[in-house]
mmCIF file of N, CA, C and O in Angstrom:
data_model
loop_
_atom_site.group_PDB
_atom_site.id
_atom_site.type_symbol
_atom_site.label_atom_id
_atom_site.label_comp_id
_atom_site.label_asym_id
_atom_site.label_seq_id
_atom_site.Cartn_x
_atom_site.Cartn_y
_atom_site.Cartn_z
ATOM 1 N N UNK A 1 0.843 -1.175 0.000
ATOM 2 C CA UNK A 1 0.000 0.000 0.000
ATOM 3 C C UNK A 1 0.888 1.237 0.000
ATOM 4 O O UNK A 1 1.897 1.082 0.688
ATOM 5 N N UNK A 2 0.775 2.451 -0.604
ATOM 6 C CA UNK A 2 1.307 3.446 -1.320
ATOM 7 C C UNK A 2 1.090 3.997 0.362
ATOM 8 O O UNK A 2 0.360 3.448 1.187
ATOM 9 N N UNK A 3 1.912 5.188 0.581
ATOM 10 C CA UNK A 3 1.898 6.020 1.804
ATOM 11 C C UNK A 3 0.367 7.085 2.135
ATOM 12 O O UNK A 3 0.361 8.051 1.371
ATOM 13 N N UNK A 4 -0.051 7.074 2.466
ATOM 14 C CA UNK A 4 -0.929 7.956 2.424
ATOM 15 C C UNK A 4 -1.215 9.596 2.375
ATOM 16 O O UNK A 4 -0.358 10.306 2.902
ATOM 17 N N UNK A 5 -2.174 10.125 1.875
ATOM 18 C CA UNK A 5 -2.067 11.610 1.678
ATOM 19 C C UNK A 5 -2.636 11.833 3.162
ATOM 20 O O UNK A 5 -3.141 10.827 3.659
ATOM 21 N N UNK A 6 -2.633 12.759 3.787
ATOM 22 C CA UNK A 6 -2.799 13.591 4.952
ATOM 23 C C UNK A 6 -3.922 14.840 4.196
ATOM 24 O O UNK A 6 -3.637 15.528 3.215
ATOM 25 N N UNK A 7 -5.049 14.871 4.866
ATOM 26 C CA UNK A 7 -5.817 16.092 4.286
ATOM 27 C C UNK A 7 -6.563 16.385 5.508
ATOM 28 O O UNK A 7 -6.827 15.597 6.415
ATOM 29 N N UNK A 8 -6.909 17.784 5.400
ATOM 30 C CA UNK A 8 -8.049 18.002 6.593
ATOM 31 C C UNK A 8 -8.928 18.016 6.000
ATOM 32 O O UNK A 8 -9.032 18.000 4.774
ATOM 33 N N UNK A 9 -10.250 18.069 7.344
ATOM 34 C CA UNK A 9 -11.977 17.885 6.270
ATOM 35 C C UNK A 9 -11.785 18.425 5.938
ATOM 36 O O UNK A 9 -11.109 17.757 5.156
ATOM 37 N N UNK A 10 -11.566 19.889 5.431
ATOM 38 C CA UNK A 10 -12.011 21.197 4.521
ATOM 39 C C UNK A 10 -11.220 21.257 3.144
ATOM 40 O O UNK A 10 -11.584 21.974 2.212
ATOM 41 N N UNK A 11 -10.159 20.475 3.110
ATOM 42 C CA UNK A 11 -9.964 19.740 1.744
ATOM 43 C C UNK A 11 -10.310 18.559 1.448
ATOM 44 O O UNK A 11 -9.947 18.229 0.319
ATOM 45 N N UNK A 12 -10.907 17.742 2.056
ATOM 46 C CA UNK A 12 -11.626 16.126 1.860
ATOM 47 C C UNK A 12 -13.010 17.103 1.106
ATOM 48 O O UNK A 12 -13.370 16.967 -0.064
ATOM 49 N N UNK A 13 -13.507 17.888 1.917
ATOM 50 C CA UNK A 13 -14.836 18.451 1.444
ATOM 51 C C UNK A 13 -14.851 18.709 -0.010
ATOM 52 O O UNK A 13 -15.344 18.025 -0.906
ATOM 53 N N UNK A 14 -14.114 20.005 -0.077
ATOM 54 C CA UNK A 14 -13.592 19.996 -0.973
ATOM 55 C C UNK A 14 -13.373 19.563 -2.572
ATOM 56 O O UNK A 14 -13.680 20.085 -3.644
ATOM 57 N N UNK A 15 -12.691 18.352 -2.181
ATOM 58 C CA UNK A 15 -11.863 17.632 -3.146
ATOM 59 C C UNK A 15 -11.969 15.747 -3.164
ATOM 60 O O UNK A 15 -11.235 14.805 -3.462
ATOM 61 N N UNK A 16 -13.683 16.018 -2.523
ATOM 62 C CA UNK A 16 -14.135 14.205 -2.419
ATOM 63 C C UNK A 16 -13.513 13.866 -3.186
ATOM 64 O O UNK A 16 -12.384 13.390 -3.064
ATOM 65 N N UNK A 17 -14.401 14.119 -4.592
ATOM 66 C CA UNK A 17 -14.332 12.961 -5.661
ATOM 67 C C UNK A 17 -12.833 12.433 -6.275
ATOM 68 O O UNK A 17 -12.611 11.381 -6.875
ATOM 69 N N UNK A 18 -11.733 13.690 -5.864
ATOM 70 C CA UNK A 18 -10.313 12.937 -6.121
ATOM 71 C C UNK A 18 -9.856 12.144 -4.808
ATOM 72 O O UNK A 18 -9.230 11.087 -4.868
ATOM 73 N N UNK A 19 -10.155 12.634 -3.875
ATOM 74 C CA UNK A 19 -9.744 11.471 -2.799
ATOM 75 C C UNK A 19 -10.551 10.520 -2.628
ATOM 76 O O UNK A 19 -10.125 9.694 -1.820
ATOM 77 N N UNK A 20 -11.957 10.199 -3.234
ATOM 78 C CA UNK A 20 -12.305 8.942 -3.976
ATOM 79 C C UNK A 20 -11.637 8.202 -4.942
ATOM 80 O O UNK A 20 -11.324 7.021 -4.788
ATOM 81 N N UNK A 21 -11.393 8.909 -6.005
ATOM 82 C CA UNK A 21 -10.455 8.668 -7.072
ATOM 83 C C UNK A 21 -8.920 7.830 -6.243
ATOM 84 O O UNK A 21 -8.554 6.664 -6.099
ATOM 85 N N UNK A 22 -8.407 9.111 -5.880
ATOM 86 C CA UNK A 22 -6.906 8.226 -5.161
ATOM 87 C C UNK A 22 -7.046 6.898 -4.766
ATOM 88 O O UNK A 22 -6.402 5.967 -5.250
ATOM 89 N N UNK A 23 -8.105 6.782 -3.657
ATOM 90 C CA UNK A 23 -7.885 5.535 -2.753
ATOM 91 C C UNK A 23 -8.439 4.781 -3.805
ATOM 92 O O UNK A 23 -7.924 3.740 -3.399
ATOM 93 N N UNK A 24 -9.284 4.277 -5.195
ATOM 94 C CA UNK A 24 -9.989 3.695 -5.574
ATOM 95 C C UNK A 24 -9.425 3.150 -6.919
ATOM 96 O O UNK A 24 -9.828 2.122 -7.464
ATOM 97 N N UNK A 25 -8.283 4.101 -7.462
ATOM 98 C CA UNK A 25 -8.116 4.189 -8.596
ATOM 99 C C UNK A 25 -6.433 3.858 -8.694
ATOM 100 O O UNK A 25 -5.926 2.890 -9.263
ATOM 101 N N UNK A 26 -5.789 4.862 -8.030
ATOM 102 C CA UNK A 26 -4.505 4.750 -7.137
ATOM 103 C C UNK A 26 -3.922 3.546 -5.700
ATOM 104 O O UNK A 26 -2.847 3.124 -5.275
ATOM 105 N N UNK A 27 -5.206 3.409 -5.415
ATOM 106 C CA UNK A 27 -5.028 2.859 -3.967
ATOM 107 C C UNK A 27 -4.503 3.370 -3.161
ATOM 108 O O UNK A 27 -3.951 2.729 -2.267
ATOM 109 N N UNK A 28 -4.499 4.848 -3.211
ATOM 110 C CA UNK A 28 -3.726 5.672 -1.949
ATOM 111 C C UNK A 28 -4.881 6.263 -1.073
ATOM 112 O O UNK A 28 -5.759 7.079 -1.354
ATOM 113 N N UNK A 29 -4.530 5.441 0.326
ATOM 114 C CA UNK A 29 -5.695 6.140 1.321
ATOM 115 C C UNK A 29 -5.255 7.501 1.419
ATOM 116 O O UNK A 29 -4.225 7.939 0.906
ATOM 117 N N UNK A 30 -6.167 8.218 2.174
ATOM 118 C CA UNK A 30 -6.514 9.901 2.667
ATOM 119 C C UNK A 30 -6.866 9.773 4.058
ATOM 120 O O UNK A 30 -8.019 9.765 4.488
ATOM 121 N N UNK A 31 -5.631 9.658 4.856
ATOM 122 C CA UNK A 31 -5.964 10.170 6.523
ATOM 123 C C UNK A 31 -6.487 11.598 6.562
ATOM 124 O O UNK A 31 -5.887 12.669 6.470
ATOM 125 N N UNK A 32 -7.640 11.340 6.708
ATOM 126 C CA UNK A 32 -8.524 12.869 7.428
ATOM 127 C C UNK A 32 -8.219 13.463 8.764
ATOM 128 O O UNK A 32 -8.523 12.820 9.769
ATOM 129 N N UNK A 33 -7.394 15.147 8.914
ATOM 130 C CA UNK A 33 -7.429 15.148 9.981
ATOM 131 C C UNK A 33 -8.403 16.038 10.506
ATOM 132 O O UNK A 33 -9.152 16.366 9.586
ATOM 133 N N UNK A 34 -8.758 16.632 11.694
ATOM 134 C CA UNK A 34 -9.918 17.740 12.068
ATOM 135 C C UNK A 34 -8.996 18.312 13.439
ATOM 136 O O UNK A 34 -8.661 17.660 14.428
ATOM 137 N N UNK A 35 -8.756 19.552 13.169
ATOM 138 C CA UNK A 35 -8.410 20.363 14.381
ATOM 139 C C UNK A 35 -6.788 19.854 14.464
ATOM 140 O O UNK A 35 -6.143 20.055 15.493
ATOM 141 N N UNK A 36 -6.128 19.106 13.159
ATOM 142 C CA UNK A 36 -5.074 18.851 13.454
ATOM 143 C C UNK A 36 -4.983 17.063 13.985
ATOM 144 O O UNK A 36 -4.231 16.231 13.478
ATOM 145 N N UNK A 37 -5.646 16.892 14.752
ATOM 146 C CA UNK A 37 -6.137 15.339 14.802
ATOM 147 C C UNK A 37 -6.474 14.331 13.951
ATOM 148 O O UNK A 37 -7.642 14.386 13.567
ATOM 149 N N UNK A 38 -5.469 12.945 13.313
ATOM 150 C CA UNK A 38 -6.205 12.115 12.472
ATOM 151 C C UNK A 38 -7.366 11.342 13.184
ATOM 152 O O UNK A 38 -7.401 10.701 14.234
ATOM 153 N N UNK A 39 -8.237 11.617 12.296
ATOM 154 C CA UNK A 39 -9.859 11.276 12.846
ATOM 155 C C UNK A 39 -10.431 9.946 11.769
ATOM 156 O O UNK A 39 -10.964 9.049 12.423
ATOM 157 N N UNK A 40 -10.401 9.714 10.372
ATOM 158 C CA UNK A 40 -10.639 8.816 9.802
ATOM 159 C C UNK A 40 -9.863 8.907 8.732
ATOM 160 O O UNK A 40 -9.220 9.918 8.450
ATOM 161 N N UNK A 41 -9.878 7.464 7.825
ATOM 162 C CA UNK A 41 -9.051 6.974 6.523
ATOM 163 C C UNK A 41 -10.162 6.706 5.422
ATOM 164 O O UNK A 41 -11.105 5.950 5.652
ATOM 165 N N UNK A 42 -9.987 7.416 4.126
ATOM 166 C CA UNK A 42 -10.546 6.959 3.066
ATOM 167 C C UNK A 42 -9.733 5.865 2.561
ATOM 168 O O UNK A 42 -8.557 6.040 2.241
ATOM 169 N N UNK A 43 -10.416 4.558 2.467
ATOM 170 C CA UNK A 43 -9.482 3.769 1.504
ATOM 171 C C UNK A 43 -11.038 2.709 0.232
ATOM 172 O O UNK A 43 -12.264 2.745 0.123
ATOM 173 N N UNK A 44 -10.053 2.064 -0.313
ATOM 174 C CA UNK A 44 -11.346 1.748 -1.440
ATOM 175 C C UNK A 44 -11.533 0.527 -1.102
ATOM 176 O O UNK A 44 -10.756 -0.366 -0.764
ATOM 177 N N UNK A 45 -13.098 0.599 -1.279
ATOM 178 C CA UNK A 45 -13.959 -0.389 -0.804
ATOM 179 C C UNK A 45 -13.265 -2.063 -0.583
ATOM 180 O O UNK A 45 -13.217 -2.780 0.416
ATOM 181 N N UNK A 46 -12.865 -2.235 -1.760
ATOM 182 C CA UNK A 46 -12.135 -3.784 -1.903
ATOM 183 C C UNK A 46 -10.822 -3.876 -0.677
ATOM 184 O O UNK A 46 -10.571 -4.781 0.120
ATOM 185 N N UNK A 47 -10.272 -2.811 -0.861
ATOM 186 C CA UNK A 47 -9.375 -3.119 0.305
ATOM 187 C C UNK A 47 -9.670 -2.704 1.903
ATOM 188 O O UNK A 47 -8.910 -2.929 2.844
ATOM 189 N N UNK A 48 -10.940 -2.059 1.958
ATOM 190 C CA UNK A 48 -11.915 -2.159 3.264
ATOM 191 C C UNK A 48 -12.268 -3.334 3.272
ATOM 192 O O UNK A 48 -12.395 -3.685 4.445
ATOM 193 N N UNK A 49 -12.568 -4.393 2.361
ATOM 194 C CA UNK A 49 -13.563 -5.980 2.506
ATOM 195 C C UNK A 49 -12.347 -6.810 2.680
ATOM 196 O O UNK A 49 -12.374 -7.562 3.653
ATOM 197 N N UNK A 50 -11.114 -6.831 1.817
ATOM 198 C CA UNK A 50 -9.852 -7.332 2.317
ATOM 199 C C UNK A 50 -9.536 -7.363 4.113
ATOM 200 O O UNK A 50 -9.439 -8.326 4.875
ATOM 201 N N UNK A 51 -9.459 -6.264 4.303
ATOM 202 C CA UNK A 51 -9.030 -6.070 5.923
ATOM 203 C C UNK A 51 -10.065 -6.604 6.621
ATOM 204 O O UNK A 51 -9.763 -7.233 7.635
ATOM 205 N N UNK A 52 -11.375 -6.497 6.288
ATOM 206 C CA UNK A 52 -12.748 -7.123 7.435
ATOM 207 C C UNK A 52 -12.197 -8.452 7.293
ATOM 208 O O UNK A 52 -11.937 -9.217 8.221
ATOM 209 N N UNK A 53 -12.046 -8.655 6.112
ATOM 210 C CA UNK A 53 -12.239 -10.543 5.849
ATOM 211 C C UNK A 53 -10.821 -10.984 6.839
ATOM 212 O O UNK A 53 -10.939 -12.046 7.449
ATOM 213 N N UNK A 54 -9.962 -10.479 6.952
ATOM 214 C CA UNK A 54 -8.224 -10.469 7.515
ATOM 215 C C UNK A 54 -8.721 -10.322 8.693
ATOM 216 O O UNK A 54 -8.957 -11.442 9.145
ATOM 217 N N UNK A 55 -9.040 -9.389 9.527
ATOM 218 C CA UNK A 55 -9.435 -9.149 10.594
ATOM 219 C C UNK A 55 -10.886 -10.212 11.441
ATOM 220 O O UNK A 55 -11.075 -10.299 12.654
ATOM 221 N N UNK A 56 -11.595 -10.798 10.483
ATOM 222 C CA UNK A 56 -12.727 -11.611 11.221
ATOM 223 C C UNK A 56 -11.196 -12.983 11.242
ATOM 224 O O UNK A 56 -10.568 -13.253 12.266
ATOM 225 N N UNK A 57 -10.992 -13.476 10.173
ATOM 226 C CA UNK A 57 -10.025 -14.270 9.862
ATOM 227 C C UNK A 57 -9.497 -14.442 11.073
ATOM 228 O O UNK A 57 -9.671 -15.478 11.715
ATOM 229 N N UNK A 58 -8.653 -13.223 11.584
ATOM 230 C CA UNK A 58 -7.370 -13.199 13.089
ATOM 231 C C UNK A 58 -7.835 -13.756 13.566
ATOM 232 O O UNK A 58 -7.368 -14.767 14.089
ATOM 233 N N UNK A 59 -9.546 -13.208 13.668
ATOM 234 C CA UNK A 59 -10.317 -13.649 15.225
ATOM 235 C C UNK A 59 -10.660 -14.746 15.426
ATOM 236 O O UNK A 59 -10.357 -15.331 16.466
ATOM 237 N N UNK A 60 -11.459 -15.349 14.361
ATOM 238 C CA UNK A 60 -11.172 -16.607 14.062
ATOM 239 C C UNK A 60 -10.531 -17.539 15.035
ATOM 240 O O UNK A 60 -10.941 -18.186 15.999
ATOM 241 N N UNK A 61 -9.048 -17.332 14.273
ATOM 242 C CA UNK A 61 -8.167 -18.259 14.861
ATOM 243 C C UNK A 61 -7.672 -18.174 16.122
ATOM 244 O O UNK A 61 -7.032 -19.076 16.662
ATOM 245 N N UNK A 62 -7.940 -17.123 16.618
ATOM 246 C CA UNK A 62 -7.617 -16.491 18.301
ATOM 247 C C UNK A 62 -8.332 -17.105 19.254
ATOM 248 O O UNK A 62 -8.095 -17.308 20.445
ATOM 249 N N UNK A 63 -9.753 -17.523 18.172
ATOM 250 C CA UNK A 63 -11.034 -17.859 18.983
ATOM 251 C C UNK A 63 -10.630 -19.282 19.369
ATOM 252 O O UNK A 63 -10.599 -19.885 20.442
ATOM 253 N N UNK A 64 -10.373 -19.553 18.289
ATOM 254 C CA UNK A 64 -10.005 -20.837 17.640
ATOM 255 C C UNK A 64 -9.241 -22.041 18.854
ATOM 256 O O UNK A 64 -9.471 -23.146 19.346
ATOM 257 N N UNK A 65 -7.991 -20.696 18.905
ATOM 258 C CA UNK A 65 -6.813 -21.450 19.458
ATOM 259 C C UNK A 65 -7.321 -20.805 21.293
ATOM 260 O O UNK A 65 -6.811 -21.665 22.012
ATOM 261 N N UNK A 66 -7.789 -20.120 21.915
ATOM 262 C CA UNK A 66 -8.577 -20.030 22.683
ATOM 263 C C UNK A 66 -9.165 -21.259 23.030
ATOM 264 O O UNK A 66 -8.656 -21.651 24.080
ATOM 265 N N UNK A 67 -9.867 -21.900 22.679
ATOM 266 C CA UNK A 67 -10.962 -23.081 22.998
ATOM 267 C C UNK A 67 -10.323 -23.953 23.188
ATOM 268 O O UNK A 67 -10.417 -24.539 24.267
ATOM 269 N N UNK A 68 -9.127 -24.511 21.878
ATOM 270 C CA UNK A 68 -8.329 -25.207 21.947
ATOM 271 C C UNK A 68 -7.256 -25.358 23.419
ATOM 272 O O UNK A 68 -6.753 -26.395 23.851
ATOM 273 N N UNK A 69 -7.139 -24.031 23.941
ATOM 274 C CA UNK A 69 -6.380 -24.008 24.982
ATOM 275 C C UNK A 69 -7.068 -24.415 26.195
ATOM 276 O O UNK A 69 -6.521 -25.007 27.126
ATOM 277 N N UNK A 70 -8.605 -23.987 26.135
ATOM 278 C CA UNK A 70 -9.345 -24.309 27.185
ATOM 279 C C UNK A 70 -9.646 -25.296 27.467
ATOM 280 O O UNK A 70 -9.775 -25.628 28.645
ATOM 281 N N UNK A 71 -9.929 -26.371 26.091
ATOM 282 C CA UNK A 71 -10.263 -27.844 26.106
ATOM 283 C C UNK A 71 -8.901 -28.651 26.446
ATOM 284 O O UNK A 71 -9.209 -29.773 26.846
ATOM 285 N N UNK A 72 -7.768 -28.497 26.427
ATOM 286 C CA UNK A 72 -6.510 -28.673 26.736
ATOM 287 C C UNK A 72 -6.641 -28.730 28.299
ATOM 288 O O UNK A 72 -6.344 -29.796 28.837
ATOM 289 N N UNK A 73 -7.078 -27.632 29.113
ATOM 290 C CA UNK A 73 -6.546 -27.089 30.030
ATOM 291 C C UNK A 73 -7.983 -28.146 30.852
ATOM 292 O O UNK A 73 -7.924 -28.362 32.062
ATOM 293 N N UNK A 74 -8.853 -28.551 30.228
ATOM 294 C CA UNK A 74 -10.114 -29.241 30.743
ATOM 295 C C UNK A 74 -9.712 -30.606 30.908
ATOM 296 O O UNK A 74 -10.165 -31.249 31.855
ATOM 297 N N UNK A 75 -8.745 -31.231 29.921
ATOM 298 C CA UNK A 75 -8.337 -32.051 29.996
ATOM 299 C C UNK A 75 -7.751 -32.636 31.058
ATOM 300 O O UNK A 75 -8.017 -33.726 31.565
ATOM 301 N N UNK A 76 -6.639 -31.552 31.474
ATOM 302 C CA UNK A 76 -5.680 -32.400 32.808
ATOM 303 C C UNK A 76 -6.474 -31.924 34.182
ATOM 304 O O UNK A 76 -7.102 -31.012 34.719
ATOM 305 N N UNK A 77 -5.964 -33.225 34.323
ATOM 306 C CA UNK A 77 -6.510 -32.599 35.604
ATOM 307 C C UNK A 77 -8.427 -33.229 36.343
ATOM 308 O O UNK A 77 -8.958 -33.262 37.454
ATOM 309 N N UNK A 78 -8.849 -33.627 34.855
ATOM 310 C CA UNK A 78 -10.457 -33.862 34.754
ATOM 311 C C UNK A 78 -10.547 -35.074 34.982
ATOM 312 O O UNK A 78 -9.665 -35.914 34.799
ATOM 313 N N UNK A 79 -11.945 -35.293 35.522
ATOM 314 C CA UNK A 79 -12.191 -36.641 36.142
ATOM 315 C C UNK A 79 -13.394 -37.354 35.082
ATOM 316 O O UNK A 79 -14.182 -36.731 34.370
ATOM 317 N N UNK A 80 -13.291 -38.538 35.190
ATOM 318 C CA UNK A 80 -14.644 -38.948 34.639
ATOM 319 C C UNK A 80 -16.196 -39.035 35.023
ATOM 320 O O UNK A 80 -15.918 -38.882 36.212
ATOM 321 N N UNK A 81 -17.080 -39.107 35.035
ATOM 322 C CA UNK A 81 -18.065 -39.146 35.466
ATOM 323 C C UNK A 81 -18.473 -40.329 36.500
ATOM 324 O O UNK A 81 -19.097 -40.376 37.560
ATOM 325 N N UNK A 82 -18.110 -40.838 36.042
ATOM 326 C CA UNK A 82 -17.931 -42.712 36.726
ATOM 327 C C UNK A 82 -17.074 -42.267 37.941
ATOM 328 O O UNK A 82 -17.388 -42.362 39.128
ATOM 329 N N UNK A 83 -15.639 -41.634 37.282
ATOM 330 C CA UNK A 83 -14.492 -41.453 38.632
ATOM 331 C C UNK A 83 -15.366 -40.194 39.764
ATOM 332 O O UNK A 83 -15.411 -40.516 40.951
ATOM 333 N N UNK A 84 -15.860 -39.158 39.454
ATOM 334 C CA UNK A 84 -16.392 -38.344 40.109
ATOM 335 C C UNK A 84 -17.686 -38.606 40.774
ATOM 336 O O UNK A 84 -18.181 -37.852 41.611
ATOM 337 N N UNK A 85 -18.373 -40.058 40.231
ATOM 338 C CA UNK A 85 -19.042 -40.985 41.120
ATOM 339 C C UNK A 85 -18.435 -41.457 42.286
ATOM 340 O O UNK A 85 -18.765 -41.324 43.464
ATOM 341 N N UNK A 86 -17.310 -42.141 41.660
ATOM 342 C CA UNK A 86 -16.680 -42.676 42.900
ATOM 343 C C UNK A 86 -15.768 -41.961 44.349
ATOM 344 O O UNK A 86 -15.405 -42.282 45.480
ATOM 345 N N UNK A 87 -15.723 -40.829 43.416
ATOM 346 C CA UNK A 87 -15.063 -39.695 44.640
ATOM 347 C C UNK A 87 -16.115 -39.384 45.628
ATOM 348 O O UNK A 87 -15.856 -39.521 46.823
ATOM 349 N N UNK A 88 -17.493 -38.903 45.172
ATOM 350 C CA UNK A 88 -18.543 -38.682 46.248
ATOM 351 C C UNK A 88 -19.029 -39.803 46.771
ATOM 352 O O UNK A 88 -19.677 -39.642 47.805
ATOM 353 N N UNK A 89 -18.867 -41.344 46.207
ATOM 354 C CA UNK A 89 -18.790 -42.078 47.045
ATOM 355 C C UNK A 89 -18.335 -42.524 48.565
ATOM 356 O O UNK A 89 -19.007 -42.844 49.546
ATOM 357 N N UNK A 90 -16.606 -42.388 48.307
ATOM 358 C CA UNK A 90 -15.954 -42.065 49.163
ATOM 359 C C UNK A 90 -15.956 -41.192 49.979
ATOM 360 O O UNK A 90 -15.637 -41.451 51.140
ATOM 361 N N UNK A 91 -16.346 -39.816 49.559
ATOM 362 C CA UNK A 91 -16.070 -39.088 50.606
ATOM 363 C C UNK A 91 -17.913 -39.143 51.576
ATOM 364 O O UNK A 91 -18.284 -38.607 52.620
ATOM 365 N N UNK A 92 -18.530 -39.923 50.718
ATOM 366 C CA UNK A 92 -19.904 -39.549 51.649
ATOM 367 C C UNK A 92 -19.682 -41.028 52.503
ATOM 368 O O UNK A 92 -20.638 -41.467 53.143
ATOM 369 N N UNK A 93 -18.625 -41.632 52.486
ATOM 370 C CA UNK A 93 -18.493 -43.179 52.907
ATOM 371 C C UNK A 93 -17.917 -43.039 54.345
ATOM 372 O O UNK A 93 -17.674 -44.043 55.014
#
């Protein structure tokens, strides 16, 4: 991805339809700033659906490997149903 242009709203206002153009045509986003503050990024649509799809993707596998860690961690240590019969056996014995 190309570096991005820096604009404030009052040239985004302005000058939409080329900083539509840039990010869409160019692929160069437009960090918007306001009061001096970057506040939002124009970038083009396809590479907005790229990053969602990348970003659900991460989570995904975070989720993923999450569960995996939990069912791991359920593992040791865990009793059977039968064995956790026999523990309240004992201890009510």
């Amino acid at each position: 991805m190309t570096e991005p242009v820096i604009s404030s709203m009052a040239e985004v206002r302005s000058q939409l339809a080329d900083v539509l153009d840039r990010a869409h045509r160019d692929e160069i986003p437009t960090i918007i700033t306001r009061r001096g503050k970057q506040e939002a990024v124009v970038i083009d649509i396809e590479e907005y659906r790229r990053l969602t799809r990348l970003a659900e993707a991460t989570e995904d596998a975070w989720l993923n490997r999450l569960a995996d860690e939990a069912e791991a961690e359920g593992r040791e240590g865990s009793v059977s149903l039968e064995g956790m019969a026999a523990l309240l056996r004992d201890h009510h014995a």
